Coordinates of C-alpha atoms in Angstrom, one line a residue:
Chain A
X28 CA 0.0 0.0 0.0
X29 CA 2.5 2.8 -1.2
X30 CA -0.5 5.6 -1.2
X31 CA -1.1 4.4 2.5
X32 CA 2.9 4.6 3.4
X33 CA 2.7 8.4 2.7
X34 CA 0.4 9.3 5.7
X35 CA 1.5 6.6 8.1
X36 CA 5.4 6.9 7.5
X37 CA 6.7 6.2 11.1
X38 CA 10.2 8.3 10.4
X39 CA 7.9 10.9 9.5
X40 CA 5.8 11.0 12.5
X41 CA 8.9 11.0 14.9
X42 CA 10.6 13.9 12.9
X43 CA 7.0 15.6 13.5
X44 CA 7.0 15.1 17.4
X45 CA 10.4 16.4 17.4
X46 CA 9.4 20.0 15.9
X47 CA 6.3 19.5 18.2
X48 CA 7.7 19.2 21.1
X49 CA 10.9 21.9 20.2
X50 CA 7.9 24.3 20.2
X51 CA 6.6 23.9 23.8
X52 CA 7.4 26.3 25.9
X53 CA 9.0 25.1 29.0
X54 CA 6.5 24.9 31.9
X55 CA 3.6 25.2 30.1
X56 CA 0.5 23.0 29.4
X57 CA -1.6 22.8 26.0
X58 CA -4.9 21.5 25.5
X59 CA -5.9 21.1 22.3
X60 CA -9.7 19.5 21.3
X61 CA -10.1 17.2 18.3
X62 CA -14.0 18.2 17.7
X63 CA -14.4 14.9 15.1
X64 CA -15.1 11.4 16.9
X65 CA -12.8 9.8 13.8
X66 CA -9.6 12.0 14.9
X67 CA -10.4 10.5 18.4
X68 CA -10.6 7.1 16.7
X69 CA -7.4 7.8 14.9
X70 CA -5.3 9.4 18.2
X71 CA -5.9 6.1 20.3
X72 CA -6.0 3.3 17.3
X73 CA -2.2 4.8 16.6
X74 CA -1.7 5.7 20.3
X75 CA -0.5 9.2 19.0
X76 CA -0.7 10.6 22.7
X77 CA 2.6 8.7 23.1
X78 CA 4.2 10.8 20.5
X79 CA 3.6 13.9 22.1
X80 CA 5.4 15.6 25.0
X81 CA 3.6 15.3 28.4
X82 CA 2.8 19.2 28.2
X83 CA 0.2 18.4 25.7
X84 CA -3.3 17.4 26.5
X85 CA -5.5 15.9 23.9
X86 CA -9.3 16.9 25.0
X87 CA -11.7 14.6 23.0
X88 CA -14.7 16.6 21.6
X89 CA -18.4 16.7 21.2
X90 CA -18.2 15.5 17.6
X91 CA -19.8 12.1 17.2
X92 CA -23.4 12.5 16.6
X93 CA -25.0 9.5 18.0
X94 CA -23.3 10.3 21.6
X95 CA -24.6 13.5 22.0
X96 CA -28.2 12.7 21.4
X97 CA -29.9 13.1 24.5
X98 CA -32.4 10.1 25.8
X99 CA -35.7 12.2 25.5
X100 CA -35.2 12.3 21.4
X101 CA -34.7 8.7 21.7
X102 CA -38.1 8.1 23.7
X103 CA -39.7 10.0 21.6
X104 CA -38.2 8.0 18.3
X105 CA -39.8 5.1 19.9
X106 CA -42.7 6.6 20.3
X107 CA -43.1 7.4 16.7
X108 CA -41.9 3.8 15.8
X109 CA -44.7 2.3 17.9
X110 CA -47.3 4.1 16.2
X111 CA -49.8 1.0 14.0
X112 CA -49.1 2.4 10.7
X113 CA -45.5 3.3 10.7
X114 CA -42.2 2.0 9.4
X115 CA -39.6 3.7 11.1
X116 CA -36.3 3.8 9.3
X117 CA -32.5 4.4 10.5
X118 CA -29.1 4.5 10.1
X119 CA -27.7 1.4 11.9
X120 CA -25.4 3.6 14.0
X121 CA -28.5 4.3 16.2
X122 CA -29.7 1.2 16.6
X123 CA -28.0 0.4 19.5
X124 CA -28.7 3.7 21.5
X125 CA -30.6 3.2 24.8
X126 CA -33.7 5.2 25.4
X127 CA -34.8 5.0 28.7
X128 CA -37.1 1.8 27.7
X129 CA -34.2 0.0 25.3
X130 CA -32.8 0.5 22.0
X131 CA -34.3 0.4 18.6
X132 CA -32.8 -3.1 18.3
X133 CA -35.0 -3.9 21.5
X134 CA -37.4 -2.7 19.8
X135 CA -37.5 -4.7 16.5
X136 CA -36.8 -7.7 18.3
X137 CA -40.4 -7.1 20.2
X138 CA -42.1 -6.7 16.7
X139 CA -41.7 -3.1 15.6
X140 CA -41.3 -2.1 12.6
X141 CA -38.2 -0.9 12.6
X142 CA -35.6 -0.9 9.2
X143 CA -31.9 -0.6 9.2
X144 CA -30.9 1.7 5.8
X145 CA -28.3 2.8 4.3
X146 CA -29.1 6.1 3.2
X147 CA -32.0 8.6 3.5
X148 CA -32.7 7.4 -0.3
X149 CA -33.3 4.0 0.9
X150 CA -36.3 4.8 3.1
X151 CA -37.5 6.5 0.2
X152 CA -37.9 3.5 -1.6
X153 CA -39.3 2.1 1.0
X154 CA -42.1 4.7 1.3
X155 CA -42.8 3.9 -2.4
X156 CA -43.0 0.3 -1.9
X157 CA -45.2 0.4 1.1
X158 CA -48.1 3.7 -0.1
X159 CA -50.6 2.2 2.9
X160 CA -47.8 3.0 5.5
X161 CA -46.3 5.9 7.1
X162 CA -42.6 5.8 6.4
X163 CA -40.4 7.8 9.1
X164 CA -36.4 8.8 8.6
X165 CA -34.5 9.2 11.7
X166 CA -32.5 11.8 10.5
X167 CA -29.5 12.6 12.6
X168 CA -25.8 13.7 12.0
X169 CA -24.1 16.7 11.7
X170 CA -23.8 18.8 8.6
X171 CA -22.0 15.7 6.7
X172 CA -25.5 14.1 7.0
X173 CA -28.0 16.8 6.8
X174 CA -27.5 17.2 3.1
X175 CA -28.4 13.6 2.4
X176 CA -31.8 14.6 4.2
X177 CA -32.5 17.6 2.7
X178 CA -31.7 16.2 -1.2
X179 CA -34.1 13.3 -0.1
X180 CA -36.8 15.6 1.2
X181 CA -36.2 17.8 -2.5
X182 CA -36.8 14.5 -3.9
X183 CA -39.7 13.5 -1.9
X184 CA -41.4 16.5 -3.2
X185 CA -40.5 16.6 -6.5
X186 CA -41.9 13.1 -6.4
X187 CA -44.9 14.5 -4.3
X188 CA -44.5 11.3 -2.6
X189 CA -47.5 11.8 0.8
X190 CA -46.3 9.4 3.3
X191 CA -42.4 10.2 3.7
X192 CA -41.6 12.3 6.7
X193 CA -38.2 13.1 9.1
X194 CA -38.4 12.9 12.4
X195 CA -35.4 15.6 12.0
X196 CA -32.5 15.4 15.1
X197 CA -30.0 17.1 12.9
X198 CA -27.2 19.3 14.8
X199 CA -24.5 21.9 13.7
X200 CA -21.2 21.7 15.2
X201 CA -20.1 25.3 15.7
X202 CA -22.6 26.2 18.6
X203 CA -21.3 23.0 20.5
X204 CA -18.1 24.8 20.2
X205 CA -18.8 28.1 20.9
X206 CA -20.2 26.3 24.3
X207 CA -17.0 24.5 25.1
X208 CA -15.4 27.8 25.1
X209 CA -18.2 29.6 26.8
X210 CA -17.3 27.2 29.3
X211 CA -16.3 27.6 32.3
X212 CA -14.6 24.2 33.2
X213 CA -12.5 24.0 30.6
X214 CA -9.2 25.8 29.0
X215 CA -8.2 25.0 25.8
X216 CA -5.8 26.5 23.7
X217 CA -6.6 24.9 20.2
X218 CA -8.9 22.8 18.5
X219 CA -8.3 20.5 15.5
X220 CA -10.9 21.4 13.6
X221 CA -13.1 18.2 11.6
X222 CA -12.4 17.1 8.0
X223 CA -16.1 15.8 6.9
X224 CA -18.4 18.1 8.3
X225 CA -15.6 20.8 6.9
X226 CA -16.3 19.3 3.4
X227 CA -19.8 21.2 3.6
X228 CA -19.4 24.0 5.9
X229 CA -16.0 25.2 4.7
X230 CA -13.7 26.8 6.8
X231 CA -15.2 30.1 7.5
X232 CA -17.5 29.4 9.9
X233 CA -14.3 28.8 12.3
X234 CA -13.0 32.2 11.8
X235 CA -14.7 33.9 15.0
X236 CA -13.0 31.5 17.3
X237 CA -9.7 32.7 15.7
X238 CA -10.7 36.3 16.1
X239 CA -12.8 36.1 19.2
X240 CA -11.2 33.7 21.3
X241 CA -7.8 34.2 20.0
X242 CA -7.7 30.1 19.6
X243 CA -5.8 28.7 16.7
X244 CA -7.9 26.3 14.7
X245 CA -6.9 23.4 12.3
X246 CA -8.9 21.5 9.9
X247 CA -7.4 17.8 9.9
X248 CA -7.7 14.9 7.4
X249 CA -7.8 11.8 9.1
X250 CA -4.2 9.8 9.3
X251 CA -2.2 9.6 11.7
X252 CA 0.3 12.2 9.9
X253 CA -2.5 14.3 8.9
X254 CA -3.2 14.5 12.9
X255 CA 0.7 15.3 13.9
X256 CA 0.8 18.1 10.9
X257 CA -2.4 19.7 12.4
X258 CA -0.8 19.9 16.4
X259 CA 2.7 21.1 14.7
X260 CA 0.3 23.5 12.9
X261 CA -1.8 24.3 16.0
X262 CA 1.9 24.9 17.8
X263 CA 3.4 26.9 15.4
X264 CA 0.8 29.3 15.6
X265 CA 0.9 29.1 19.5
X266 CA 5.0 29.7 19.4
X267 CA 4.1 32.9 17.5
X268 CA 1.4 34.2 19.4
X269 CA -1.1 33.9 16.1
X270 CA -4.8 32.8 16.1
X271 CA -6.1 31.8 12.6
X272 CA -7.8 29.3 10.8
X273 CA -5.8 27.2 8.7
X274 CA -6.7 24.2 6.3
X275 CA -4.2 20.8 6.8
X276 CA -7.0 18.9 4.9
X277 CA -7.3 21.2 1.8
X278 CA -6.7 17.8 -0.8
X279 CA -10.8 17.1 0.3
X280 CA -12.1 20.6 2.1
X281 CA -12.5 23.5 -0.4
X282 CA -12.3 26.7 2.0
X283 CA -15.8 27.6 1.1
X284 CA -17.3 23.9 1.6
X285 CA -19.7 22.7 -0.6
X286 CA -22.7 25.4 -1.7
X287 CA -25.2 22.6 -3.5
X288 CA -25.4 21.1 0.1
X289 CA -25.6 24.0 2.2
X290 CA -28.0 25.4 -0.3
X291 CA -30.3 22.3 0.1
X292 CA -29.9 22.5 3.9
X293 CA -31.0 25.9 3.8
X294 CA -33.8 25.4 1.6
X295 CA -35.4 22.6 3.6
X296 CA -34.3 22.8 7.2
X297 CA -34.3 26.1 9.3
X298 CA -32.2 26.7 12.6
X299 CA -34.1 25.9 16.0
X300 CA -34.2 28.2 19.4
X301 CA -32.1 25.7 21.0
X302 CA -31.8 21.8 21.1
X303 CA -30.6 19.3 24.2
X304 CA -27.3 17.7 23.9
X305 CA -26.3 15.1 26.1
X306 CA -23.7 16.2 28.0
X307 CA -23.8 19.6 26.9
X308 CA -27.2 20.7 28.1
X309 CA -29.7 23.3 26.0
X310 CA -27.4 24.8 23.6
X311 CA -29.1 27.8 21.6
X312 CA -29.6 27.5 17.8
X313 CA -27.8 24.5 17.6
X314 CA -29.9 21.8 15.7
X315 CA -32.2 22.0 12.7
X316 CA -35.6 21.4 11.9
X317 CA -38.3 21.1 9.0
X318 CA -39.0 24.2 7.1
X319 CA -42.6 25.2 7.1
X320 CA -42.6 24.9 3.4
X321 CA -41.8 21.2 4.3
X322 CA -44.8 20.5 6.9
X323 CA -46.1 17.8 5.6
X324 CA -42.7 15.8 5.8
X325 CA -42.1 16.8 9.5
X326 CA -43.0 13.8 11.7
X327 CA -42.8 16.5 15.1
X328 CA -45.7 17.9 13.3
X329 CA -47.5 14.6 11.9
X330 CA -47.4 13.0 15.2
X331 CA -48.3 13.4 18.5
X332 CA -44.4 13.6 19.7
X333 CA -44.1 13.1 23.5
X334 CA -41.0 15.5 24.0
X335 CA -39.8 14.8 27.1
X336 CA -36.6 15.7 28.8
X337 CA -35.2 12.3 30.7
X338 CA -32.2 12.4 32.6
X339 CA -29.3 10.2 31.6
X340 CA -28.6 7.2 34.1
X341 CA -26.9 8.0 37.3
X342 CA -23.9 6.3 36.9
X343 CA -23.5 8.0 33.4
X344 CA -20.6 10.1 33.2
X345 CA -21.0 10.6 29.2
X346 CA -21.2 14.5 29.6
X347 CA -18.1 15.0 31.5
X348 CA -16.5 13.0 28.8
X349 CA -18.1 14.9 25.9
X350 CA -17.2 18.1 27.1
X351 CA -13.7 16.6 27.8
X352 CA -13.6 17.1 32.0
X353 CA -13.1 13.6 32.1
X354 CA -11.0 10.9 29.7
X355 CA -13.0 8.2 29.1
X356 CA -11.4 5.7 31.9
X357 CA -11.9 8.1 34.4
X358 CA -16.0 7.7 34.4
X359 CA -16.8 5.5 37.1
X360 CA -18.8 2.5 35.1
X361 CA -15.8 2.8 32.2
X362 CA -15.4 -1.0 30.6
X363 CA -17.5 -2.7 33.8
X364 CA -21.3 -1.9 33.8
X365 CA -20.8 0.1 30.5
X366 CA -18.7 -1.9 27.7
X367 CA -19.2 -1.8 23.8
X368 CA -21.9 -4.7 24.0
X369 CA -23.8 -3.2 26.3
X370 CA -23.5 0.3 26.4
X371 CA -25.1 2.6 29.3
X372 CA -23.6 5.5 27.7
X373 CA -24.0 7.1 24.3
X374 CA -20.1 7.4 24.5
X375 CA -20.1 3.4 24.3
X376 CA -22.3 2.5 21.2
X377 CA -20.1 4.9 18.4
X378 CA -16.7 3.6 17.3
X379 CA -16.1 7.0 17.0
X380 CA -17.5 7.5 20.2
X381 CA -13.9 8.6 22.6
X382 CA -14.9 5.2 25.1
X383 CA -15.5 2.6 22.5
X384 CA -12.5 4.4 20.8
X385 CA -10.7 3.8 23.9
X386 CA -12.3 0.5 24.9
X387 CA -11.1 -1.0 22.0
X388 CA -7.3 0.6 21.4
X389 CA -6.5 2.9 24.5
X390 CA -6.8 0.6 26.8
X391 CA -4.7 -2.2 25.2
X392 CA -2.5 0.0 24.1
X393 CA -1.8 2.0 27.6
X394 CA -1.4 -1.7 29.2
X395 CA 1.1 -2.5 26.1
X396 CA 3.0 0.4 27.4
X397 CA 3.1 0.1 30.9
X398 CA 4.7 -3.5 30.8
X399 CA 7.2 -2.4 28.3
X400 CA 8.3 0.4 30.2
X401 CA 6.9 0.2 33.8
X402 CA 8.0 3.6 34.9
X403 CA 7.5 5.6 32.0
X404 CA 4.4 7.6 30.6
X405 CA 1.2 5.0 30.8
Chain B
X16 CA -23.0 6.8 9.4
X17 CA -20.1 9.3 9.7
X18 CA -17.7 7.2 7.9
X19 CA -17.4 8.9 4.5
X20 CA -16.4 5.1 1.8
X21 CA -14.4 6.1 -1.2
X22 CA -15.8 4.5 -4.4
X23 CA -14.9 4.7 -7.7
X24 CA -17.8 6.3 -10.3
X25 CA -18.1 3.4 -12.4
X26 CA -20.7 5.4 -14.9
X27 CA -23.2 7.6 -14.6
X28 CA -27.0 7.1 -14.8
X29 CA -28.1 7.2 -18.3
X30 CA -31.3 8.8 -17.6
X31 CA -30.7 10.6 -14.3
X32 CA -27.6 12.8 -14.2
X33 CA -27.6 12.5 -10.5
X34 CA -27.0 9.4 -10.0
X35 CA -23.6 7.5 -10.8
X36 CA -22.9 4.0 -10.5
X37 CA -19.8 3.3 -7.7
X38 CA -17.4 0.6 -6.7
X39 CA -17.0 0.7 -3.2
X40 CA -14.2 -2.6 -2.2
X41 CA -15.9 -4.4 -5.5
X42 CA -19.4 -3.4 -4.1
X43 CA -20.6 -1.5 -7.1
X44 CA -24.1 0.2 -5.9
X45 CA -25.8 3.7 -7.5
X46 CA -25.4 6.3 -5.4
X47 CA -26.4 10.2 -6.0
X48 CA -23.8 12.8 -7.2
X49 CA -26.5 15.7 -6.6
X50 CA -24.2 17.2 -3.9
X51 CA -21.1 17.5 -6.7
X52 CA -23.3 19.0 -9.8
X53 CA -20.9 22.3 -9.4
X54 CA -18.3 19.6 -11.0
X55 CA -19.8 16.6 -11.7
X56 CA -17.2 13.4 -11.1
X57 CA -16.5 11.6 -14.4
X58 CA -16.0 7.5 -14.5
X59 CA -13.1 6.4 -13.5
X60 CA -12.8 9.5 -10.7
X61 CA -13.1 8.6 -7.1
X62 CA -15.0 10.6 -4.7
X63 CA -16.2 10.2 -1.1
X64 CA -19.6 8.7 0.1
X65 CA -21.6 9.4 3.1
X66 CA -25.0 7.9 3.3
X67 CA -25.3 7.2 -0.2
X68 CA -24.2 11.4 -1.6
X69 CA -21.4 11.6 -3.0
X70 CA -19.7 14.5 -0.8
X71 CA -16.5 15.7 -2.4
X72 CA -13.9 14.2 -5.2
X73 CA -10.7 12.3 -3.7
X74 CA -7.7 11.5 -5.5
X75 CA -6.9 7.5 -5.3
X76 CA -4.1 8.1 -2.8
X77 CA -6.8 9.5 -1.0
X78 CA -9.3 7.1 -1.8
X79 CA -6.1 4.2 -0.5
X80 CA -5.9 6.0 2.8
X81 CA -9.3 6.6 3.6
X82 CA -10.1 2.9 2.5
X83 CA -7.2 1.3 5.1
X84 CA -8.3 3.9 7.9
X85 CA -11.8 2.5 7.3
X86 CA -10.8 -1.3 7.5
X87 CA -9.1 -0.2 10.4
X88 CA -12.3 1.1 12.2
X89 CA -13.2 -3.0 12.0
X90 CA -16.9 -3.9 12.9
X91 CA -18.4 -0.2 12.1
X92 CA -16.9 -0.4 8.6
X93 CA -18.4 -4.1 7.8
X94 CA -21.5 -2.8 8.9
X95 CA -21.2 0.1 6.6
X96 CA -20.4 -1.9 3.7
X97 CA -22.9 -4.9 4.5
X98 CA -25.6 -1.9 4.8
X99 CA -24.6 -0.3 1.2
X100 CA -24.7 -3.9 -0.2
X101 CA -28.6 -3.6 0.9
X102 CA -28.9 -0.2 0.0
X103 CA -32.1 0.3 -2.7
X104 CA -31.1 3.8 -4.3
X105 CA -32.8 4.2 -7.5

């Protein structure tokens, strides 16, 4: 795999922690935040803390959709899935997400009609095939999915297809940031900024937490190299007192992001007062919902949607760990009560969740370590 | 869901410009190239999926990495892949 060998070169990487780590300033501590659940992924599947000096902190961020839904939405997916004529459809990364009465999976398995797709499309077809039945899409995601929604609810139309709806859960990423650094329990002094979601939104919408907040921000492919570039990026500016956007990932993210999709966002979805994330708590004008021009395709309007707010589980440390106050093994139920197979938090069920990303690699990987080397950094 | 497959436009619809035919690890499924009609991919050009939209064009050094970091992922990608195998786009 030659094309492979360019971004995972291990020469490379140590010649990459060496100017990292000539840039820290002696005595003091960075924290920089990877917003994107796949940089997470990447950091503890190629243990790339280890490459970096102690003085930097990587703080895992919000950005992995399915973790930060809260359980109300859930309840309330069920409740639209257990209405008599309806097919509910969904991405199989929310399957396994527990509501405060199961998952979806729990749900099938009792006799609803619930269908795993692909894409937004899919349930399309579905709704064609099936004219007699309500067909629901659980749309969630961040702004890499939301255009797959809105071109299927342009298509819907165009097809004047009457019993396709979205039960619409769609979030934006840059008001979960603007929280983090509204917040008061944490400091951060950079964030890798995410490649996909970047694809659509571009880079501009970044720009205030460079000029505001005086925070260096960037955008990151996903390798492990492309990760090292961004924090020798992030640390350059840092070593020269700058604050600006930059893009690492510009071979797939054009600066301005992709206009066809935001246009079909606009055109179909509208911004919200303010939306619940787990973790996070009521964050203003930070999800989307249907248009009015779109009524007749917005399940909250079709259906009698209970809405209520349910508090995660006690033991449930998933918010400390999605605002990054806690690392994943620090939550009290981490890989006991809460594993991959049966998750308690939303942190769990995600591969790109930061504790199944860590289940699976961190863990191993610190224990690797600490046998090797017994006294030096776990 | 997140996971953005590269595949390789294979052609594209004959009646419906927005829809190309892929190959996604020899899985070769339409998906829709609405999202790209600014510059449409041609066959043989490689571009990356989520959720069945074509979302930007790669390069096949791109399309290589993003492929390996997605085997890497393990049980998320087979899911992925075993859910585009049953995917119904028309």
């Amino acid at each position: 795999m030659r094309f492979v060998d360019e971004f995972r070169d291990a020469d490379k990487a140590h010649a990459l922690a060496a100017k990292i780590a000539a840039l820290c300033e002696p005595g003091r501590q960075y924290k920089l935040m990877e917003v994107c659940g796949g940089h997470t992924h990447t950091i503890y599947k190629h243990g790339l803390e280890d490459y970096l000096p102690e003085s930097i902190t990587l703080v895992h961020g919000p950005g992995c959709p399915v973790c930060v839904i809260p359980m109300g939405r859930v309840d309330d997916a069920m409740h639209l899935a257990a209405q008599p004529d309806v097919i509910m459809t969904s991405f199989g990364d929310m399957m396994r997400v527990p509501g405060s009465h199961g998952s979806f999976f729990d749900a099938k398995a009792q006799g609803t009609d619930i269908r795993m797709v692909y894409s937004p499309l899919d349930s399309l077809k579905i709704a064609r095939q099936n004219p007699d039945r309500r067909v629901v899409f659980m749309a969630i995601g961040f702004e890499t999915t939301a255009p797959s929604t809105a071109m299927t609810m342009l298509r819907a139309k165009a097809e004047g297809l009457a019993n396709f709806s979205v039960f619409c859960n769609h979030i934006t990423i840059i008001p979960a940031i603007k929280a983090i650094l509204d917040s008061p329990d944490l400091r951060l002094d950079g964030f890798i900024g995410p490649g996909h979601v970047s694809t659509v939104i571009g880079c501009r919408p970044y720009e205030f937490i460079a000029r505001d907040y005086g925070k260096p921000v960037v955008v990151a492919g996903f390798e492990p190299l492309d990760i090292l570039q961004s924090i020798y990026m992030l640390m350059l500016q840092l070593s020269q007192g700058r604050s600006e956007v930059e893009n690492q990932y510009s071979r797939v993210v054009p600066w301005d992001g992709n206009l066809v999709a935001l246009k079909a966002i606009g055109e179909t979805m509208e911004l919200r007062p303010y939306f619940e994330w787990r973790g996070l708590g009521f964050i203003s004008h930070s999800a989307l919902k249907v248009r009015e021009k779109f009524a007749a395709m917005d399940a909250e309007l079709l259906f009698d949607v209970p809405g209520v707010r349910v508090a995660d589980p006690k033991a449930c440390q998933c918010g400390e760990v999605l605002k990054g106050v806690l690392k994943p093994w620090e939550c009290k139920v981490f890989g006991t009560a809460c594993t991959p197979e049966t998750p308690i938090g939303t942190c769990m069920v995600s591969p790109e969740g930061a504790c199944a990303a860590y289940y699976n690699y961190g863990r191993m990987h610190r224990d690797r370590v600490a046998e090797a080397a017994p006294a030096g950094r776990p | 869901m997140c996971l953005g497959i590269p595949g390789e436009v294979v052609e594209i619809h004959p009646e419906h410009a927005d829809l190309a035919k892929v190959n996604v690890s020899g899985v070769k499924r339409l998906i829709n190239i609405g999202l790209l009609a600014d510059d449409p991919p041609k066959p043989g050009e490689w571009v990356l999926i989520h959720v069945g939209f074509a979302l930007s064009k790669i390069d096949e050094a791109e399309a290589a990495a993003a492929m390996e970091f997605l085997e890497g992922i393990g049980q998320a990608y087979e899911d992925e892949i075993a859910a585009l195998r049953e995917s119904l786009i028309e």
